[in-house]
Amino acid sequence: MRNRLVKNKKGESGQMLAETMVALAMVVIGLLGLMALLSYAIGLNKVIADQYVATYLAAEGVEVVKNIIDGKVADGQGFGAGEGYFEVEWNSAEVSLISAAEEEAKSLTRSLSFDPASKRYSYQSGGGAENTPFKRIIRLQQSDSPEKIAVNSIVFWKARAGGTFEINLEDAFFNWKVQ
């Protein structure tokens, strides 16, 4: 009986090597799939983080315009700021006109920089500020009613992979101090 067992093992000597190679190939394929999935998830994480930042930059743009309009109305300077595409910063007292056309405004606007010391985005670079891919334009449009202004805060950027993204927040402001 022992001779018979030895005989079978000698006849199947290459089978163990083939089974090991198949098992190793399956493990490698599984690990490669896992690595590809992990790489894809990390890439999506960057896209989501950029969208998160852009949404808050767009909201900041609407808020800055609201503060400028409120300040003008309180000072008796009137409700409107004109129509077109503008740039604003977090501490702007005025909107600065870029262009009346959207495509021209998008090509002329500057990139925002992030200052890690103050944790603020602005158009001023240098002094430790880091360049970002984000650009912001503000669209002001007088509506049919002279007592209403439509404000769009548009933040756009190009991702590392070359994709272009845009966040567009819209709000309407009404003349709260009618003369």
PDB file of C-alpha atoms in Angstrom:
ATOM      1  CA  MET A   1       0.000   0.000   0.000  1.00  0.00           C
ATOM      2  CA  ARG A   2       2.822   2.353   0.756  1.00  0.00           C
ATOM      3  CA  ASN A   3       4.357   1.634  -2.651  1.00  0.00           C
ATOM      4  CA  ARG A   4       1.107   2.594  -4.289  1.00  0.00           C
ATOM      5  CA  LEU A   5       1.014   6.017  -2.552  1.00  0.00           C
ATOM      6  CA  VAL A   6       4.585   6.757  -3.520  1.00  0.00           C
ATOM      7  CA  LYS A   7       3.868   5.730  -7.060  1.00  0.00           C
ATOM      8  CA  ASN A   8       0.913   8.177  -7.369  1.00  0.00           C
ATOM      9  CA  LYS A   9       2.933  11.056  -5.964  1.00  0.00           C
ATOM     10  CA  LYS A  10       5.723  10.451  -8.430  1.00  0.00           C
ATOM     11  CA  GLY A  11       3.299  10.453 -11.358  1.00  0.00           C
ATOM     12  CA  GLU A  12       1.758  13.831 -10.387  1.00  0.00           C
ATOM     13  CA  SER A  13       4.929  15.712  -9.542  1.00  0.00           C
ATOM     14  CA  GLY A  14       4.205  18.811 -11.752  1.00  0.00           C
ATOM     15  CA  GLN A  15       0.626  19.296 -10.617  1.00  0.00           C
ATOM     16  CA  MET A  16       1.605  21.003  -7.350  1.00  0.00           C
ATOM     17  CA  LEU A  17       3.641  23.622  -9.227  1.00  0.00           C
ATOM     18  CA  ALA A  18       0.757  24.379 -11.617  1.00  0.00           C
ATOM     19  CA  GLU A  19      -1.713  24.749  -8.744  1.00  0.00           C
ATOM     20  CA  THR A  20       0.655  27.111  -6.939  1.00  0.00           C
ATOM     21  CA  MET A  21       1.076  29.268 -10.044  1.00  0.00           C
ATOM     22  CA  VAL A  22      -2.699  29.505 -10.567  1.00  0.00           C
ATOM     23  CA  ALA A  23      -3.254  30.424  -6.912  1.00  0.00           C
ATOM     24  CA  LEU A  24      -0.489  33.035  -7.034  1.00  0.00           C
ATOM     25  CA  ALA A  25      -1.951  34.537 -10.231  1.00  0.00           C
ATOM     26  CA  MET A  26      -5.372  34.799  -8.568  1.00  0.00           C
ATOM     27  CA  VAL A  27      -3.882  36.566  -5.544  1.00  0.00           C
ATOM     28  CA  VAL A  28      -1.966  39.014  -7.768  1.00  0.00           C
ATOM     29  CA  ILE A  29      -5.087  39.780  -9.850  1.00  0.00           C
ATOM     30  CA  GLY A  30      -7.075  40.364  -6.661  1.00  0.00           C
ATOM     31  CA  LEU A  31      -4.433  42.727  -5.263  1.00  0.00           C
ATOM     32  CA  LEU A  32      -4.204  44.644  -8.549  1.00  0.00           C
ATOM     33  CA  GLY A  33      -7.979  45.088  -8.562  1.00  0.00           C
ATOM     34  CA  LEU A  34      -7.881  46.333  -4.990  1.00  0.00           C
ATOM     35  CA  MET A  35      -5.087  48.798  -5.817  1.00  0.00           C
ATOM     36  CA  ALA A  36      -7.001  50.105  -8.852  1.00  0.00           C
ATOM     37  CA  LEU A  37     -10.112  50.605  -6.727  1.00  0.00           C
ATOM     38  CA  LEU A  38      -8.097  52.403  -4.048  1.00  0.00           C
ATOM     39  CA  SER A  39      -6.492  54.689  -6.637  1.00  0.00           C
ATOM     40  CA  TYR A  40      -9.899  55.539  -8.104  1.00  0.00           C
ATOM     41  CA  ALA A  41     -11.324  56.289  -4.640  1.00  0.00           C
ATOM     42  CA  ILE A  42      -8.432  58.627  -3.821  1.00  0.00           C
ATOM     43  CA  GLY A  43      -8.998  60.466  -7.117  1.00  0.00           C
ATOM     44  CA  LEU A  44     -12.699  60.882  -6.351  1.00  0.00           C
ATOM     45  CA  ASN A  45     -11.824  62.142  -2.885  1.00  0.00           C
ATOM     46  CA  LYS A  46      -9.817  64.995  -4.455  1.00  0.00           C
ATOM     47  CA  VAL A  47     -12.717  65.897  -6.768  1.00  0.00           C
ATOM     48  CA  ILE A  48     -15.158  65.962  -3.856  1.00  0.00           C
ATOM     49  CA  ALA A  49     -12.788  68.064  -1.732  1.00  0.00           C
ATOM     50  CA  ASP A  50     -12.433  70.579  -4.593  1.00  0.00           C
ATOM     51  CA  GLN A  51     -16.220  70.746  -5.014  1.00  0.00           C
ATOM     52  CA  TYR A  52     -16.588  71.349  -1.289  1.00  0.00           C
ATOM     53  CA  VAL A  53     -14.114  74.272  -1.368  1.00  0.00           C
ATOM     54  CA  ALA A  54     -15.666  75.714  -4.543  1.00  0.00           C
ATOM     55  CA  THR A  55     -19.154  75.649  -3.035  1.00  0.00           C
ATOM     56  CA  TYR A  56     -18.003  77.688  -0.052  1.00  0.00           C
ATOM     57  CA  LEU A  57     -16.070  80.112  -2.280  1.00  0.00           C
ATOM     58  CA  ALA A  58     -19.239  80.640  -4.328  1.00  0.00           C
ATOM     59  CA  ALA A  59     -21.290  81.170  -1.154  1.00  0.00           C
ATOM     60  CA  GLU A  60     -18.689  83.673   0.047  1.00  0.00           C
ATOM     61  CA  GLY A  61     -19.057  85.566  -3.242  1.00  0.00           C
ATOM     62  CA  VAL A  62     -22.830  85.896  -2.769  1.00  0.00           C
ATOM     63  CA  GLU A  63     -22.342  87.005   0.846  1.00  0.00           C
ATOM     64  CA  VAL A  64     -19.762  89.657  -0.111  1.00  0.00           C
ATOM     65  CA  VAL A  65     -22.109  91.090  -2.755  1.00  0.00           C
ATOM     66  CA  LYS A  66     -24.927  91.154  -0.191  1.00  0.00           C
ATOM     67  CA  ASN A  67     -22.710  93.112   2.201  1.00  0.00           C
ATOM     68  CA  ILE A  68     -21.703  95.570  -0.547  1.00  0.00           C
ATOM     69  CA  ILE A  69     -25.342  96.138  -1.559  1.00  0.00           C
ATOM     70  CA  ASP A  70     -26.415  96.566   2.081  1.00  0.00           C
ATOM     71  CA  GLY A  71     -23.611  99.073   2.664  1.00  0.00           C
ATOM     72  CA  LYS A  72     -24.544 101.099  -0.423  1.00  0.00           C
ATOM     73  CA  VAL A  73     -28.227 101.164   0.508  1.00  0.00           C
ATOM     74  CA  ALA A  74     -27.438 102.154   4.097  1.00  0.00           C
ATOM     75  CA  ASP A  75     -25.212 105.006   2.838  1.00  0.00           C
ATOM     76  CA  GLY A  76     -27.941 106.191   0.465  1.00  0.00           C
ATOM     77  CA  GLN A  77     -25.915 105.378  -2.662  1.00  0.00           C
ATOM     78  CA  GLY A  78     -28.648 103.343  -4.305  1.00  0.00           C
ATOM     79  CA  PHE A  79     -29.458  99.719  -4.735  1.00  0.00           C
ATOM     80  CA  GLY A  80     -27.823  98.709  -8.033  1.00  0.00           C
ATOM     81  CA  ALA A  81     -24.182  98.046  -8.798  1.00  0.00           C
ATOM     82  CA  GLY A  82     -24.578  97.725 -12.561  1.00  0.00           C
ATOM     83  CA  GLU A  83     -24.727  94.635 -14.723  1.00  0.00           C
ATOM     84  CA  GLY A  84     -21.938  92.381 -15.889  1.00  0.00           C
ATOM     85  CA  TYR A  85     -19.278  90.076 -14.474  1.00  0.00           C
ATOM     86  CA  PHE A  86     -17.246  91.187 -11.468  1.00  0.00           C
ATOM     87  CA  GLU A  87     -14.493  90.095  -9.073  1.00  0.00           C
ATOM     88  CA  VAL A  88     -14.834  90.315  -5.299  1.00  0.00           C
ATOM     89  CA  GLU A  89     -12.667  89.322  -2.353  1.00  0.00           C
ATOM     90  CA  TRP A  90     -13.702  88.506   1.182  1.00  0.00           C
ATOM     91  CA  ASN A  91     -13.033  92.116   2.280  1.00  0.00           C
ATOM     92  CA  SER A  92     -14.234  93.974  -0.840  1.00  0.00           C
ATOM     93  CA  ALA A  93     -16.063  97.260  -0.366  1.00  0.00           C
ATOM     94  CA  GLU A  94     -16.815  97.482  -4.102  1.00  0.00           C
ATOM     95  CA  VAL A  95     -17.261  95.075  -6.968  1.00  0.00           C
ATOM     96  CA  SER A  96     -14.714  95.457  -9.760  1.00  0.00           C
ATOM     97  CA  LEU A  97     -15.986  94.967 -13.301  1.00  0.00           C
ATOM     98  CA  ILE A  98     -14.195  92.376 -15.408  1.00  0.00           C
ATOM     99  CA  SER A  99     -16.406  92.245 -18.498  1.00  0.00           C
ATOM    100  CA  ALA A 100     -19.978  92.304 -19.765  1.00  0.00           C
ATOM    101  CA  ALA A 101     -19.542  88.894 -21.467  1.00  0.00           C
ATOM    102  CA  GLU A 102     -19.195  85.634 -19.516  1.00  0.00           C
ATOM    103  CA  GLU A 103     -16.551  83.951 -21.688  1.00  0.00           C
ATOM    104  CA  GLU A 104     -14.374  87.055 -21.673  1.00  0.00           C
ATOM    105  CA  ALA A 105     -14.794  87.379 -17.901  1.00  0.00           C
ATOM    106  CA  LYS A 106     -13.779  83.740 -17.409  1.00  0.00           C
ATOM    107  CA  SER A 107     -10.619  84.258 -19.441  1.00  0.00           C
ATOM    108  CA  LEU A 108      -9.687  87.539 -17.705  1.00  0.00           C
ATOM    109  CA  THR A 109     -10.332  86.648 -14.068  1.00  0.00           C
ATOM    110  CA  ARG A 110      -7.442  85.769 -11.803  1.00  0.00           C
ATOM    111  CA  SER A 111      -6.918  82.591  -9.795  1.00  0.00           C
ATOM    112  CA  LEU A 112      -7.571  82.728  -6.086  1.00  0.00           C
ATOM    113  CA  SER A 113      -4.646  82.108  -3.726  1.00  0.00           C
ATOM    114  CA  PHE A 114      -4.904  80.496  -0.296  1.00  0.00           C
ATOM    115  CA  ASP A 115      -3.011  82.027   2.616  1.00  0.00           C
ATOM    116  CA  PRO A 116      -2.380  79.269   5.195  1.00  0.00           C
ATOM    117  CA  ALA A 117      -1.570  81.821   7.918  1.00  0.00           C
ATOM    118  CA  SER A 118      -4.925  83.639   7.727  1.00  0.00           C
ATOM    119  CA  LYS A 119      -6.790  80.656   6.212  1.00  0.00           C
ATOM    120  CA  ARG A 120      -8.349  82.949   3.578  1.00  0.00           C
ATOM    121  CA  TYR A 121      -8.646  82.920  -0.189  1.00  0.00           C
ATOM    122  CA  SER A 122      -7.789  86.125  -2.049  1.00  0.00           C
ATOM    123  CA  TYR A 123      -6.379  87.396  -5.330  1.00  0.00           C
ATOM    124  CA  GLN A 124      -3.128  88.491  -3.697  1.00  0.00           C
ATOM    125  CA  SER A 125      -0.298  86.039  -4.158  1.00  0.00           C
ATOM    126  CA  GLY A 126       3.037  86.000  -2.389  1.00  0.00           C
ATOM    127  CA  GLY A 127       3.769  86.133   1.317  1.00  0.00           C
ATOM    128  CA  GLY A 128       3.349  82.388   1.683  1.00  0.00           C
ATOM    129  CA  ALA A 129       0.054  82.246  -0.243  1.00  0.00           C
ATOM    130  CA  GLU A 130      -0.457  79.072  -2.267  1.00  0.00           C
ATOM    131  CA  ASN A 131      -1.859  79.231  -5.795  1.00  0.00           C
ATOM    132  CA  THR A 132      -5.121  77.343  -6.301  1.00  0.00           C
ATOM    133  CA  PRO A 133      -6.959  76.303  -9.464  1.00  0.00           C
ATOM    134  CA  PHE A 134     -10.110  78.183  -8.373  1.00  0.00           C
ATOM    135  CA  LYS A 135     -11.399  81.268 -10.181  1.00  0.00           C
ATOM    136  CA  ARG A 136     -14.526  83.199  -9.173  1.00  0.00           C
ATOM    137  CA  ILE A 137     -16.692  85.631 -11.079  1.00  0.00           C
ATOM    138  CA  ILE A 138     -19.841  87.360  -9.882  1.00  0.00           C
ATOM    139  CA  ARG A 139     -22.659  88.026 -12.334  1.00  0.00           C
ATOM    140  CA  LEU A 140     -25.017  90.864 -11.455  1.00  0.00           C
ATOM    141  CA  GLN A 141     -28.196  91.217 -13.455  1.00  0.00           C
ATOM    142  CA  GLN A 142     -31.023  93.676 -12.963  1.00  0.00           C
ATOM    143  CA  SER A 143     -34.345  91.876 -13.134  1.00  0.00           C
ATOM    144  CA  ASP A 144     -37.627  93.121 -14.566  1.00  0.00           C
ATOM    145  CA  SER A 145     -38.304  94.851 -11.274  1.00  0.00           C
ATOM    146  CA  PRO A 146     -35.994  97.743 -10.319  1.00  0.00           C
ATOM    147  CA  GLU A 147     -36.237  96.517  -6.738  1.00  0.00           C
ATOM    148  CA  LYS A 148     -34.542  93.164  -7.441  1.00  0.00           C
ATOM    149  CA  ILE A 149     -30.996  92.155  -8.423  1.00  0.00           C
ATOM    150  CA  ALA A 150     -30.052  88.587  -9.405  1.00  0.00           C
ATOM    151  CA  VAL A 151     -26.579  87.542  -8.237  1.00  0.00           C
ATOM    152  CA  ASN A 152     -24.709  84.504  -9.543  1.00  0.00           C
ATOM    153  CA  SER A 153     -21.440  83.513  -7.913  1.00  0.00           C
ATOM    154  CA  ILE A 154     -19.604  81.220 -10.316  1.00  0.00           C
ATOM    155  CA  VAL A 155     -16.499  79.295  -9.239  1.00  0.00           C
ATOM    156  CA  PHE A 156     -14.729  77.242 -11.881  1.00  0.00           C
ATOM    157  CA  TRP A 157     -11.506  75.251 -11.986  1.00  0.00           C
ATOM    158  CA  LYS A 158      -9.558  72.613 -13.877  1.00  0.00           C
ATOM    159  CA  ALA A 159      -8.658  69.408 -12.081  1.00  0.00           C
ATOM    160  CA  ARG A 160      -5.268  67.720 -12.403  1.00  0.00           C
ATOM    161  CA  ALA A 161      -6.691  65.148 -14.782  1.00  0.00           C
ATOM    162  CA  GLY A 162      -7.861  67.942 -17.085  1.00  0.00           C
ATOM    163  CA  GLY A 163     -11.565  67.905 -16.242  1.00  0.00           C
ATOM    164  CA  THR A 164     -13.276  71.276 -15.866  1.00  0.00           C
ATOM    165  CA  PHE A 165     -15.778  71.897 -13.100  1.00  0.00           C
ATOM    166  CA  GLU A 166     -18.104  74.755 -12.211  1.00  0.00           C
ATOM    167  CA  ILE A 167     -20.258  75.663  -9.224  1.00  0.00           C
ATOM    168  CA  ASN A 168     -22.925  78.328  -9.823  1.00  0.00           C
ATOM    169  CA  LEU A 169     -24.874  79.687  -6.834  1.00  0.00           C
ATOM    170  CA  GLU A 170     -27.689  82.144  -7.450  1.00  0.00           C
ATOM    171  CA  ASP A 171     -29.508  84.474  -5.109  1.00  0.00           C
ATOM    172  CA  ALA A 172     -31.844  87.438  -5.489  1.00  0.00           C
ATOM    173  CA  PHE A 173     -31.603  90.610  -3.439  1.00  0.00           C
ATOM    174  CA  PHE A 174     -34.438  93.034  -2.939  1.00  0.00           C
ATOM    175  CA  ASN A 175     -34.287  96.726  -2.101  1.00  0.00           C
ATOM    176  CA  TRP A 176     -35.060  96.678   1.600  1.00  0.00           C
ATOM    177  CA  LYS A 177     -34.890 100.457   1.944  1.00  0.00           C
ATOM    178  CA  VAL A 178     -37.327 101.707  -0.665  1.00  0.00           C
ATOM    179  CA  GLN A 179     -37.167 105.513  -0.958  1.00  0.00           C
TER     180      GLN A 179
END
